[in-house]
Coordinates of C-alpha atoms in Angstrom, one line a residue:
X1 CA 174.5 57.7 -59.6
X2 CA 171.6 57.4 -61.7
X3 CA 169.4 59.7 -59.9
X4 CA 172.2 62.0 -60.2
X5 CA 172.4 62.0 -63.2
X6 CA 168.7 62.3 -64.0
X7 CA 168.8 65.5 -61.8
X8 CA 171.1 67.5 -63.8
X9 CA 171.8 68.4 -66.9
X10 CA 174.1 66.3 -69.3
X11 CA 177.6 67.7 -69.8
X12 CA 177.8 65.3 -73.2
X13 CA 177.0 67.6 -76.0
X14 CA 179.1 70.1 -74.6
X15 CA 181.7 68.0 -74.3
X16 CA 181.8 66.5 -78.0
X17 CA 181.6 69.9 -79.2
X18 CA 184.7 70.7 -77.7
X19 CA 187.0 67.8 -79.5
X20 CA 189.1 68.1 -82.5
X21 CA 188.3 65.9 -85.4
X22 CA 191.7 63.9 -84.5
X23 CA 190.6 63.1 -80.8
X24 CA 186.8 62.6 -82.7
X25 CA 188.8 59.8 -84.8
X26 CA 190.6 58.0 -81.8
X27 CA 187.9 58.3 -79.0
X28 CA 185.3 57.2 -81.4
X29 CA 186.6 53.7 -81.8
X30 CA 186.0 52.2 -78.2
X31 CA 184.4 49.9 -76.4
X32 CA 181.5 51.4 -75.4
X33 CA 180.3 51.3 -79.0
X34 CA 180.4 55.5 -80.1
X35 CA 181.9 58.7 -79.0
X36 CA 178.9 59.4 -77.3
X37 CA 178.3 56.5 -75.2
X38 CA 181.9 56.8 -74.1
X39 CA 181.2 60.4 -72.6
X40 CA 178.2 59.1 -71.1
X41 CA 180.9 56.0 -69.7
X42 CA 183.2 59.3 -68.9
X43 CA 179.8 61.7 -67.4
X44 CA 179.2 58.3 -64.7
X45 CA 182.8 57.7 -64.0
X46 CA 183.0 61.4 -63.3
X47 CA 179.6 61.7 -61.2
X48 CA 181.3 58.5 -59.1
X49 CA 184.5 60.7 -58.2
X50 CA 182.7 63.6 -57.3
X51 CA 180.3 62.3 -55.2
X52 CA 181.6 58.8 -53.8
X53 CA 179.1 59.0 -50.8
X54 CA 175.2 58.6 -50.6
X55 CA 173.0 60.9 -49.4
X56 CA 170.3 60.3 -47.1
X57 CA 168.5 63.2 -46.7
X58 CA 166.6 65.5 -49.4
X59 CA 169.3 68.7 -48.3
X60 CA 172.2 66.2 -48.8
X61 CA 171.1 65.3 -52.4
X62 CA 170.4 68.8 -53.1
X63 CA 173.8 69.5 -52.3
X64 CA 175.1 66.9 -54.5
X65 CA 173.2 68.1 -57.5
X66 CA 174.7 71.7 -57.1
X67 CA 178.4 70.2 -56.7
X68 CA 177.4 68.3 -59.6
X69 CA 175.6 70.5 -62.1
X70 CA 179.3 72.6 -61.0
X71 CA 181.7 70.5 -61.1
X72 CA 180.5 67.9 -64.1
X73 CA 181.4 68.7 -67.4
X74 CA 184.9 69.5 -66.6
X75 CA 185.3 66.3 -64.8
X76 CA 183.7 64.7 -67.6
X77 CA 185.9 66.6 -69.9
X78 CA 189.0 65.5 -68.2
X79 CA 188.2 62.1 -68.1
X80 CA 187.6 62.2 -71.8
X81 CA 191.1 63.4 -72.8
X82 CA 192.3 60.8 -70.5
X83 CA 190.9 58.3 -72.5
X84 CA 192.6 59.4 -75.4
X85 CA 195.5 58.1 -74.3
X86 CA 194.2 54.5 -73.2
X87 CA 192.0 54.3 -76.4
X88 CA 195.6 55.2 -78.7
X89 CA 197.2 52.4 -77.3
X90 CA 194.3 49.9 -77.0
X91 CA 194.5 50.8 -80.7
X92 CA 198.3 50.3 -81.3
X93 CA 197.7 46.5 -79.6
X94 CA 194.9 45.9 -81.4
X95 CA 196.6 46.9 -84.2
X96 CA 199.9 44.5 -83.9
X97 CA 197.6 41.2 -82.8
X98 CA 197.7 39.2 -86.0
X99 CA 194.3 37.3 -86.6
X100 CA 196.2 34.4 -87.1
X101 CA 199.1 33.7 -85.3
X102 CA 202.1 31.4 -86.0
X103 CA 200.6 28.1 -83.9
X104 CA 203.8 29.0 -81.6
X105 CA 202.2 32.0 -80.6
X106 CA 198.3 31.3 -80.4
X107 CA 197.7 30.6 -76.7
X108 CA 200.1 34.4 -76.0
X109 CA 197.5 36.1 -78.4
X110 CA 194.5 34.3 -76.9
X111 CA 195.6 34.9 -73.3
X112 CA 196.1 39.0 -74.5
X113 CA 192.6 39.1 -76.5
X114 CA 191.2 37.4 -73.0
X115 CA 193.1 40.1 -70.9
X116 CA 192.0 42.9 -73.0
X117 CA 188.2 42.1 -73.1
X118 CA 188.4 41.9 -69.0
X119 CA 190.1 45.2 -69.0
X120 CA 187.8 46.8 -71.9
X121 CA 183.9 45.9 -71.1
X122 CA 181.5 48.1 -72.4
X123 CA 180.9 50.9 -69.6
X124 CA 184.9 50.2 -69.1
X125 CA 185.9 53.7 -67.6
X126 CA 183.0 53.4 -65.1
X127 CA 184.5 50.2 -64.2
X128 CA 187.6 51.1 -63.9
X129 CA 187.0 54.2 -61.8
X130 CA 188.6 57.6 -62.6
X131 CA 192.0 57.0 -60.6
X132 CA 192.9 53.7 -62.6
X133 CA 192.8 55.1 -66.3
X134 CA 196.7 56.0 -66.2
X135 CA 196.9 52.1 -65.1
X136 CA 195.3 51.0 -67.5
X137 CA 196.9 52.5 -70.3
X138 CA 199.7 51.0 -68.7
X139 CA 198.3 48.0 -68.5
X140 CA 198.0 48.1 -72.2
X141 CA 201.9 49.7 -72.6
X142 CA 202.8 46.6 -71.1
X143 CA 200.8 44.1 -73.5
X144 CA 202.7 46.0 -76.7
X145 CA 205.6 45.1 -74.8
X146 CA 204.9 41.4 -74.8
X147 CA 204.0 41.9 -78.1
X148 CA 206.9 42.6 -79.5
X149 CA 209.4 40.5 -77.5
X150 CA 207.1 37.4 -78.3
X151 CA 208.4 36.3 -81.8
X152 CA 211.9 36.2 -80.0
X153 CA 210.7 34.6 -76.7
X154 CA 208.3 32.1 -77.2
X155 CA 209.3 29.7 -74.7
X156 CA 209.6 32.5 -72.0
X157 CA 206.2 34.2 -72.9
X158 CA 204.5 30.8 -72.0
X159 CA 206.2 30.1 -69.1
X160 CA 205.4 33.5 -67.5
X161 CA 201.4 33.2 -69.0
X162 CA 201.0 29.8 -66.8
X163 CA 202.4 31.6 -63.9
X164 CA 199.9 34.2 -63.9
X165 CA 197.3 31.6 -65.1
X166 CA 198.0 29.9 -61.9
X167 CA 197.1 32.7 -60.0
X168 CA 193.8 33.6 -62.2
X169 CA 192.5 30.6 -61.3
X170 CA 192.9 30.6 -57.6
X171 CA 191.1 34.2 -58.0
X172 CA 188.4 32.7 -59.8
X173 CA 188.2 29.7 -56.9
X174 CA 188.1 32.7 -54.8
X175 CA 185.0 34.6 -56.7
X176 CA 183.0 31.4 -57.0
X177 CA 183.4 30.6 -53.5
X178 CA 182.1 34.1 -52.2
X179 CA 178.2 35.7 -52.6
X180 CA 178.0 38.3 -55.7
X181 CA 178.1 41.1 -52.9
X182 CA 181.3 39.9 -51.3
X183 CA 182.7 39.2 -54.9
X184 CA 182.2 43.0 -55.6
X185 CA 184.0 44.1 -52.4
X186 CA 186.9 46.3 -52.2
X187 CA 189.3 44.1 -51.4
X188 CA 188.4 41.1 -53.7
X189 CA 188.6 43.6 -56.7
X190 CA 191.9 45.2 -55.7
X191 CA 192.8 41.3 -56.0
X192 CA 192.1 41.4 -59.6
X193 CA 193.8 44.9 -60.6
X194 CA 197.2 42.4 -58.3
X195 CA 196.9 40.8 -60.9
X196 CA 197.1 43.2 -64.0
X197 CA 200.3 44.4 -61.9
X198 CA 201.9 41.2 -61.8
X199 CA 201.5 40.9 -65.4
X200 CA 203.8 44.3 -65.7
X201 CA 205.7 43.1 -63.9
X202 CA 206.5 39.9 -65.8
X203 CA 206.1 41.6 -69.4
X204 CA 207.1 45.0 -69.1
X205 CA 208.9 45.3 -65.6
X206 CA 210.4 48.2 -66.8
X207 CA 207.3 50.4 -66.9
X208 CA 206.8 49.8 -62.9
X209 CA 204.3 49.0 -61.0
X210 CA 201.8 50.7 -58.8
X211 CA 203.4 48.5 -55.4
X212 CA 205.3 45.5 -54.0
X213 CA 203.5 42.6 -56.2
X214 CA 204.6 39.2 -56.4
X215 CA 202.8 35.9 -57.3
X216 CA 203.0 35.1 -53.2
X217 CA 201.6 38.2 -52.1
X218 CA 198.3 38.0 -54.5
X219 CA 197.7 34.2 -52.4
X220 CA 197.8 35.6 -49.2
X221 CA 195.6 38.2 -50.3
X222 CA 193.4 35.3 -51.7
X223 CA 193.8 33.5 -48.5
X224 CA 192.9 36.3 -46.4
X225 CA 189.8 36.8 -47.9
X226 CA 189.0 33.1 -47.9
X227 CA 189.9 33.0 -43.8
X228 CA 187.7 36.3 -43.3

């Protein structure tokens, strides 16, 4: 990706140039520290959809530089009003989290801030790949949700966090257990995004979810793993 990228020219200027001030306002408050670091995030997440293969040969790079230099800045741009979205209601949550929670409610706001920096690290649309940003923003639909039913449901907020802290931890037995390279697998990640389902499932059931998902099916995934 990074030779890629060195290769052709930079869709970012282009790209910035083309936002209204109120996109400007909500996209510039992200993760990834300024507007234009998160286009870069956007330009890398882009350049991994369009080109998810590696080339081998001098003409097979070539290629990829002209599909590239093409097909980049609308990617790029497209990526960028998607984030819209997911930064608007990164910012409504952020928003309703009180800095200091009735003691009832503490360990539900720590458990959320933990959630949201695992689903928000700096480079976080990279990471998350250009076909999971609508889950993430629903991902974070689903935290307002358990935001607002928590003043009225405190016991039944902290019965379904140790539930899914149950399974965190057996994926974090599961992480420690394998080499960095197997960690980073396919099928040990999709593990982790289980996970983010389980907790719509639990918190905001009514959004959906992107498959079957149960607390027994992310352990037999776990186990699988663990047996291959």
């Amino acid at each position: 990706r990074r030779l890629l990228r060195l290769s052709v020219p930079s869709p970012a200027k282009s790209v910035e140039r083309q936002l209204e001030p109120r996109s400007r306002l909500v996209l510039g408050n992200n993760p990834d520290g300024s507007l234009a670091a998160l286009v870069e995030d956007c330009a890398d997440a882009a350049t991994d959809a369009l080109v998810p293969e590696f080339a081998w040969t001098r003409a097979e790079f070539g290629e990829q530089c002209a599909r590239l230099t093409e097909a980049l800045p609308t990617a790029t741009a497209d990526l960028v009003r998607r984030c819209e979205a997911v930064l608007g209601a990164l910012q409504q949550v952020e928003v309703a989290l009180p800095d200091n929670p009735a003691p009832a409610q503490a360990d539900a706001v720590a458990d959320i801030r933990t959630q949201l920096a695992g689903l928000f690290p700096k480079g976080f649309v990279t990471a998350t790949g250009a076909a999971g940003l609508a889950d993430l923003t629903r991902y974070v639909t689903a935290i307002e949700r358990r935001l607002e039913r928590l003043p009225r449901d405190v016991a039944g907020d902290r019965d379904r966090m140790h539930r899914v802290h149950a399974v965190e931890d057996a994926y974090d037995d599961l992480v420690a257990a394998l080499s960095p390279a197997r960690a980073a697998a396919p099928d040990v990640r999709v593990i982790a995004r289980q996970i983010e389902e389980l907790r719509v499932s639990l918190w905001a059931q009514q959004l959906g979810t992107a498959g079957p998902v149960s607390e027994q099916r992310i352990h037999r995934a776990i186990d699988k793993v663990l047996a291959g």
